[in-house]
Short mmCIF file of C-alpha atoms in Angstrom, two decimals:
data_model
loop_
_atom_site.label_atom_id
_atom_site.label_comp_id
_atom_site.label_asym_id
_atom_site.label_seq_id
_atom_site.Cartn_x
_atom_site.Cartn_y
_atom_site.Cartn_z
CA MET J 1 -42.36 -29.19 56.63
CA LYS J 2 -40.58 -29.78 54.22
CA LYS J 3 -40.55 -32.86 52.31
CA ASN J 4 -37.44 -35.14 52.77
CA VAL J 5 -36.57 -36.01 49.01
CA THR J 6 -35.15 -39.08 48.67
CA ILE J 7 -33.62 -41.22 45.34
CA ARG J 8 -37.37 -42.83 44.53
CA ASP J 9 -38.11 -39.19 43.42
CA VAL J 10 -35.28 -38.37 41.49
CA ALA J 11 -35.68 -41.86 39.64
CA LYS J 12 -39.33 -41.25 39.20
CA GLU J 13 -38.68 -36.83 37.88
CA SER J 14 -36.00 -38.68 36.20
CA GLY J 15 -37.41 -41.44 34.25
CA LEU J 16 -34.86 -43.43 34.81
CA SER J 17 -34.34 -46.55 37.24
CA ILE J 18 -33.03 -46.66 41.27
CA ALA J 19 -30.32 -48.28 40.45
CA THR J 20 -29.41 -45.80 37.97
CA VAL J 21 -29.10 -42.85 40.10
CA SER J 22 -27.93 -44.98 42.43
CA ARG J 23 -24.54 -45.70 39.99
CA TYR J 24 -24.40 -41.72 39.21
CA LEU J 25 -24.07 -41.44 43.11
CA ASN J 26 -21.99 -43.43 43.20
CA GLY J 27 -20.01 -42.78 40.20
CA LYS J 28 -19.48 -45.64 39.48
CA GLY J 29 -20.89 -47.97 35.79
CA TYR J 30 -21.89 -46.80 32.98
CA LEU J 31 -24.44 -43.97 31.85
CA SER J 32 -24.84 -42.23 28.97
CA GLU J 33 -24.67 -38.05 28.83
CA GLN J 34 -28.28 -37.85 29.14
CA SER J 35 -29.37 -39.48 31.16
CA GLU J 36 -26.27 -37.87 33.84
CA LYS J 37 -27.32 -34.75 32.29
CA LYS J 38 -31.08 -35.28 33.57
CA ILE J 39 -30.81 -36.72 36.93
CA LYS J 40 -28.35 -33.88 37.56
CA GLU J 41 -31.27 -31.13 36.78
CA VAL J 42 -33.59 -33.21 38.63
CA MET J 43 -31.34 -32.58 41.46
CA GLU J 44 -30.73 -29.56 41.13
CA ARG J 45 -34.49 -29.05 40.71
CA LEU J 46 -35.90 -31.28 43.64
CA ASP J 47 -33.40 -29.68 46.10
CA TYR J 48 -31.58 -33.15 46.27
CA LYS J 49 -28.91 -33.26 48.58
CA PRO J 50 -27.27 -37.59 49.05
CA ASN J 51 -27.64 -39.39 52.49
CA GLU J 52 -23.56 -39.15 53.03
CA VAL J 53 -22.55 -41.83 55.32
CA ALA J 54 -25.53 -44.29 53.97
CA ARG J 55 -23.54 -43.53 50.02
CA SER J 56 -19.96 -43.75 52.15
CA LEU J 57 -21.07 -46.90 53.26
CA SER J 58 -22.80 -48.73 50.34
CA ILE J 59 -19.09 -48.41 48.05
CA GLY J 60 -17.08 -48.76 51.57
CA LYS J 61 -14.76 -46.03 52.31
CA THR J 62 -15.91 -42.11 54.62
CA ASN J 63 -12.90 -40.19 53.76
CA THR J 64 -12.87 -40.18 57.35
CA ILE J 65 -9.14 -40.59 59.25
CA ALA J 66 -8.59 -40.84 63.48
CA LEU J 67 -5.81 -39.53 65.15
CA ILE J 68 -5.59 -40.92 68.23
CA ILE J 69 -3.94 -39.65 71.14
CA PRO J 70 -2.40 -39.34 75.43
CA ASP J 71 -3.18 -35.74 75.80
CA ILE J 72 -5.15 -33.04 74.05
CA THR J 73 -4.12 -30.60 77.12
CA ASN J 74 0.07 -30.42 75.54
CA PRO J 75 0.35 -27.81 73.26
CA PHE J 76 2.34 -30.19 71.10
CA PHE J 77 -0.39 -32.57 70.17
CA PRO J 78 -2.82 -28.92 68.84
CA GLU J 79 -0.13 -27.79 66.81
CA LEU J 80 0.34 -31.27 64.97
CA VAL J 81 -4.00 -31.30 64.90
CA VAL J 82 -3.80 -28.48 62.78
CA ALA J 83 -0.71 -30.31 60.03
CA ILE J 84 -2.99 -32.90 59.54
CA GLU J 85 -6.25 -31.84 59.89
CA GLY J 86 -5.10 -29.55 56.94
CA VAL J 87 -3.45 -31.93 54.84
CA ALA J 88 -6.84 -34.46 55.46
CA ARG J 89 -8.77 -31.58 53.83
CA THR J 90 -7.02 -30.77 51.63
CA ARG J 91 -7.70 -34.29 49.71
CA GLY J 92 -11.28 -34.59 50.95
CA TYR J 93 -10.46 -36.36 53.68
CA SER J 94 -12.15 -34.97 57.49
CA LEU J 95 -10.57 -35.84 60.76
CA PHE J 96 -11.99 -37.70 63.67
CA LEU J 97 -9.68 -36.90 66.90
CA ILE J 98 -10.28 -38.86 69.58
CA ASN J 99 -8.26 -38.38 72.98
CA THR J 100 -7.81 -40.83 74.45
CA PRO J 101 -6.38 -43.13 78.17
CA GLU J 102 -3.19 -45.07 76.91
CA GLU J 103 -4.34 -47.67 78.80
CA LEU J 104 -7.95 -47.57 76.47
CA LEU J 105 -6.30 -49.04 73.46
CA HIS J 106 -5.11 -52.12 75.93
CA SER J 107 -9.14 -53.40 75.81
CA ASN J 108 -11.42 -54.71 72.65
CA GLY J 109 -13.74 -53.20 73.57
CA PHE J 110 -11.53 -49.33 72.18
CA TRP J 111 -10.76 -50.83 68.46
CA ARG J 112 -14.61 -52.59 68.98
CA SER J 113 -16.39 -48.88 69.29
CA LEU J 114 -13.67 -47.46 66.81
CA GLU J 115 -14.96 -49.75 64.18
CA SER J 116 -18.24 -48.62 64.28
CA ARG J 117 -17.35 -45.54 63.65
CA PHE J 118 -16.81 -46.37 60.13
CA ILE J 119 -13.06 -44.57 59.57
CA ASP J 120 -10.68 -45.40 56.73
CA GLY J 121 -7.37 -44.48 58.11
CA LEU J 122 -5.95 -44.06 61.56
CA ILE J 123 -3.15 -41.89 62.90
CA LEU J 124 -1.16 -43.41 66.11
CA GLY J 125 0.28 -40.11 67.25
CA SER J 126 2.19 -41.26 70.58
CA PHE J 127 1.44 -44.19 72.13
CA GLN J 128 3.97 -46.95 73.71
CA PHE J 129 3.07 -49.57 70.89
CA THR J 130 2.48 -53.14 72.34
CA GLY J 131 1.53 -55.93 71.25
CA GLU J 132 -2.39 -55.51 71.62
CA VAL J 133 -2.49 -51.98 70.60
CA LEU J 134 -0.37 -53.56 67.67
CA LYS J 135 -3.09 -56.77 67.75
CA GLY J 136 -6.42 -53.80 67.81
CA MET J 137 -5.06 -52.39 64.89
CA GLU J 138 -4.42 -55.04 62.75
CA ASN J 139 -8.01 -56.58 63.27
CA MET J 140 -9.43 -53.41 61.83
CA ASN J 141 -8.04 -54.62 59.06
CA LEU J 142 -7.38 -49.64 57.92
CA PRO J 143 -3.88 -48.66 56.83
CA PHE J 144 -2.72 -47.27 59.34
CA VAL J 145 1.16 -44.85 60.26
CA ARG J 146 2.41 -44.42 63.51
CA ILE J 147 3.66 -41.02 64.45
CA ASP J 148 6.17 -39.35 67.68
CA ARG J 149 6.40 -41.82 71.36
CA ALA J 150 4.54 -44.88 69.03
CA VAL J 151 7.53 -44.47 66.62
CA GLY J 152 10.53 -46.98 67.43
CA ASP J 153 13.26 -47.82 65.20
CA ASP J 154 13.44 -48.75 60.70
CA GLU J 155 9.48 -49.46 61.43
CA ASN J 156 6.80 -48.76 58.15
CA ASN J 157 5.26 -46.14 58.49
CA SER J 158 6.33 -44.60 60.95
CA PHE J 159 6.88 -40.71 60.67
CA GLY J 160 9.38 -39.17 63.83
CA VAL J 161 12.44 -37.33 64.52
CA ASP J 162 16.03 -38.04 64.55
CA ASN J 163 15.93 -37.97 69.34
CA SER J 164 19.47 -39.31 69.89
CA GLU J 165 21.27 -36.96 67.73
CA GLY J 166 18.54 -33.45 69.13
CA ALA J 167 19.48 -34.92 72.95
CA LYS J 168 23.22 -34.55 72.29
CA LEU J 169 22.12 -30.64 70.62
CA ALA J 170 21.04 -29.86 74.35
CA VAL J 171 23.47 -31.21 76.32
CA GLU J 172 27.09 -30.11 74.27
CA HIS J 173 25.24 -26.22 73.92
CA LEU J 174 24.55 -26.05 77.70
CA ILE J 175 28.58 -26.61 78.42
CA GLU J 176 28.83 -24.14 75.07
CA VAL J 177 27.32 -22.18 77.88
CA GLY J 178 29.13 -22.67 80.98
CA CYS J 179 27.76 -25.79 83.05
CA LYS J 180 28.82 -27.89 84.90
CA LYS J 181 26.88 -31.08 85.94
CA ILE J 182 24.03 -31.53 83.67
CA ALA J 183 20.53 -33.09 84.57
CA HIS J 184 18.77 -34.77 82.71
CA ILE J 185 14.15 -35.24 83.89
CA SER J 186 13.29 -37.66 80.75
CA GLY J 187 9.84 -39.11 79.58
CA PRO J 188 7.96 -43.14 80.26
CA SER J 189 10.90 -45.72 79.79
CA SER J 190 8.45 -47.17 77.98
CA TYR J 191 8.26 -44.72 74.89
CA PRO J 192 10.80 -45.45 72.23
CA SER J 193 11.20 -41.42 71.70
CA SER J 194 12.08 -41.31 75.66
CA SER J 195 14.50 -43.67 76.02
CA GLU J 196 16.58 -42.36 72.21
CA ARG J 197 16.69 -38.81 73.80
CA LEU J 198 18.02 -40.76 77.39
CA LYS J 199 20.56 -42.44 74.76
CA GLY J 200 22.33 -39.76 73.36
CA TYR J 201 21.80 -37.56 76.68
CA ARG J 202 24.11 -40.19 78.22
CA GLU J 203 26.34 -40.33 74.79
CA ALA J 204 26.99 -37.02 74.68
CA MET J 205 27.69 -36.41 78.48
CA LYS J 206 30.41 -39.24 77.47
CA ARG J 207 31.96 -38.19 76.36
CA TYR J 208 31.98 -34.55 77.76
CA LEU J 209 30.97 -35.00 81.00
CA PRO J 210 32.38 -38.81 82.11
CA PHE J 211 33.42 -38.26 85.53
CA GLN J 212 30.34 -36.38 86.63
CA GLU J 213 27.62 -39.37 88.51
CA GLU J 214 23.87 -40.01 86.79
CA CYS J 215 21.93 -37.24 87.42
CA ILE J 216 18.81 -38.81 85.85
CA TYR J 217 15.10 -38.93 87.00
CA GLU J 218 12.07 -39.83 85.32
CA GLY J 219 8.80 -38.02 84.27
CA ASP J 220 6.19 -38.35 81.90
CA PHE J 221 5.98 -35.94 79.95
CA SER J 222 3.33 -33.83 81.84
CA LEU J 223 3.80 -30.24 83.53
CA GLU J 224 3.00 -31.17 86.43
CA SER J 225 6.84 -33.81 87.05
CA GLY J 226 8.53 -31.14 85.57
CA GLN J 227 7.52 -29.95 88.79
CA LYS J 228 8.15 -32.45 91.46
CA LEU J 229 11.16 -33.92 88.86
CA ILE J 230 12.82 -30.62 89.64
CA LYS J 231 12.52 -31.22 93.27
CA GLN J 232 14.18 -34.07 94.27
CA LEU J 233 16.53 -33.16 91.47
CA LEU J 234 17.68 -30.40 93.39
CA ASN J 235 17.49 -32.15 97.07
CA ASP J 236 19.73 -34.73 96.26
CA HIS J 237 22.11 -33.04 93.81
CA ARG J 238 21.72 -29.06 95.10
CA ASP J 239 25.87 -28.06 93.25
CA CYS J 240 23.87 -29.09 89.35
CA ASP J 241 23.03 -26.38 86.55
CA GLY J 242 22.51 -27.41 83.84
CA ILE J 243 19.28 -29.65 83.05
CA PHE J 244 17.57 -31.03 79.33
CA PHE J 245 14.28 -31.65 80.28
CA GLY J 246 12.96 -34.73 78.02
CA ASN J 247 10.00 -32.52 76.69
CA ASP J 248 8.94 -28.85 76.76
CA LEU J 249 5.64 -28.75 79.09
CA MET J 250 8.41 -30.55 82.41
CA ALA J 251 10.33 -27.26 81.19
CA ILE J 252 7.93 -25.13 82.03
CA GLY J 253 7.05 -26.65 84.80
CA GLY J 254 10.51 -26.96 85.60
CA LEU J 255 10.88 -23.67 85.52
CA LYS J 256 7.68 -22.85 86.90
CA THR J 257 9.15 -24.36 90.50
CA LEU J 258 11.82 -22.97 89.51
CA LYS J 259 10.82 -19.34 89.92
CA GLN J 260 8.90 -21.04 93.40
CA MET J 261 12.06 -21.64 95.11
CA ASN J 262 13.71 -18.15 94.16
CA ILE J 263 16.47 -19.93 92.03
CA GLN J 264 17.81 -17.69 88.86
CA VAL J 265 17.74 -19.29 85.13
CA PRO J 266 19.75 -18.13 83.73
CA GLU J 267 22.45 -17.37 86.35
CA GLU J 268 22.15 -20.67 88.43
CA ILE J 269 20.10 -22.84 86.09
CA ALA J 270 20.20 -22.99 82.93
CA ILE J 271 17.05 -25.86 80.76
CA ILE J 272 16.86 -26.39 78.04
CA GLY J 273 12.92 -28.43 76.34
CA PHE J 274 12.58 -31.30 73.82
CA ASP J 275 9.50 -30.32 71.23
CA GLY J 276 9.26 -26.81 70.29
CA ILE J 277 5.49 -26.27 71.36
CA GLN J 278 5.12 -21.85 71.40
CA LEU J 279 4.42 -22.36 74.84
CA THR J 280 7.41 -21.82 75.18
CA GLN J 281 8.00 -18.05 74.15
CA MET J 282 4.71 -17.33 76.13
CA VAL J 283 6.37 -17.45 79.27
CA ASP J 284 9.86 -15.26 81.40
CA PRO J 285 13.00 -16.58 80.48
CA GLU J 286 11.31 -18.05 77.00
CA ILE J 287 12.64 -21.83 77.14
CA SER J 288 15.22 -22.96 75.18
CA THR J 289 14.64 -25.84 72.94
CA ILE J 290 14.95 -28.91 70.32
CA GLU J 291 12.13 -28.03 68.00
CA GLN J 292 10.59 -30.45 66.21
CA PRO J 293 9.15 -29.73 62.51
CA ILE J 294 5.72 -30.73 63.89
CA TYR J 295 4.34 -29.56 61.13
CA GLU J 296 5.31 -31.18 58.58
CA LEU J 297 5.55 -34.39 61.25
CA GLY J 298 1.82 -34.14 60.36
CA LYS J 299 2.02 -33.83 56.61
CA LEU J 300 4.12 -36.04 56.20
CA ALA J 301 2.51 -38.99 57.89
CA THR J 302 -1.15 -37.71 56.34
CA THR J 303 0.05 -37.74 52.94
CA HIS J 304 1.61 -41.18 53.07
CA LEU J 305 -1.72 -42.37 55.05
CA ILE J 306 -4.18 -41.40 52.79
CA ASP J 307 -1.76 -42.20 49.55
CA MET J 308 -2.24 -45.84 51.20
CA ILE J 309 -6.14 -46.07 51.40
CA GLU J 310 -6.22 -44.84 47.95
CA LYS J 311 -3.75 -47.53 47.27
CA LYS J 312 -1.09 -44.99 45.71
CA ASN J 313 2.45 -46.79 48.01
CA GLU J 314 2.49 -49.55 49.17
CA GLY J 315 2.75 -48.27 52.19
CA SER J 316 6.37 -49.12 53.93
CA ASP J 317 7.55 -45.63 54.72
CA TYR J 318 10.34 -45.40 57.35
CA VAL J 319 10.88 -41.52 58.67
CA LYS J 320 13.58 -40.29 60.26
CA LEU J 321 13.16 -35.92 60.08
CA ASP J 322 16.56 -33.48 61.86
CA VAL J 323 15.39 -31.48 64.52
CA ARG J 324 17.37 -28.18 64.93
CA LEU J 325 18.26 -26.17 68.05
CA ARG J 326 16.40 -22.67 69.22
CA GLU J 327 18.92 -21.14 71.93
CA ARG J 328 16.59 -18.68 74.03
CA GLU J 329 17.32 -17.14 77.54
CA SER J 330 16.66 -20.14 79.41
CA THR J 331 19.92 -20.63 78.14
CA LEU J 332 21.47 -17.95 77.00
CA GLY J 333 23.09 -15.70 79.50
CA LYS J 334 24.84 -17.81 82.11
CA HIS J 335 28.55 -17.56 81.68
CA PRO J 336 29.42 -15.23 78.81
CA GLY J 337 31.12 -16.24 76.14
CA GLY J 338 30.11 -20.06 77.29
CA ALA J 339 32.70 -22.71 77.49
CA ILE J 340 34.85 -24.30 74.70
CA LEU J 341 33.61 -27.76 73.99
CA PRO J 342 36.02 -31.20 73.95
CA ILE J 343 36.72 -32.07 70.05
CA LYS J 344 34.57 -34.70 69.18
#
């Protein structure tokens, strides 16, 4: 059985002290060019592999960041993870992914267990940013950024999109294709992104369809809530001919239920989602959506966090990216020629 080579073996073979070899491994303190050359030669000859965990702990840095998300089964998050992991890797960091229900973030036990992971920074992916969550993160005394649903207005180290403007684009598009009664199935009201999308929906409705009765149903961003709430919506408002879903996953659930009910999309009801996940192109009909720049969000947030870890910025950015309308079959063709919007 091959013997594990230790730092003591390297020191002995090179004729130098353990402290000198340690300085070489950690990149700290002065070493002569001759000593560096000798240590490197011995390490290669003995096939010495430093204990990266121990070395990281000794210098107080592990080059690991954590991403905390609520639901890896939601296709939005794997697309976000690809961006974050890619940027982290190019900067020499590894990603520790934590998929956890929101209620666990409110317990001290969660944050204590996270401390034992020896991470350098945090990305909070999509949670209500409560006092308990903020306290837990501050107790860890680590750099952190917020992204997507965890982002409120004008908060430092936050990276989100213009949710309100995206909702207005969705409503305007539904009106342009001829919808006369438009409902909104929202995300949880506790999330800033949900409330901003609801705000944009209401503002657009007030501008273009001021006399329509309110048709708003609160979901939880899951496919199942889209399935359930569209039944309730159509039971209450069978004359509804346009639906803006608070995210794409609920829109996909809604589309499935509409097919089961033999309701034609978009001829009878036009639907549009929010996020721009790839799955919206894999259903029939393809679903129109308000597209978030998911990759750019992950890239900016990760770059900012690592710059904070490496003390290259002061950690005060608040970024709100633009969204864009993706017109697809679930809205196009409802009424050829569409409608003309009132003058703004």
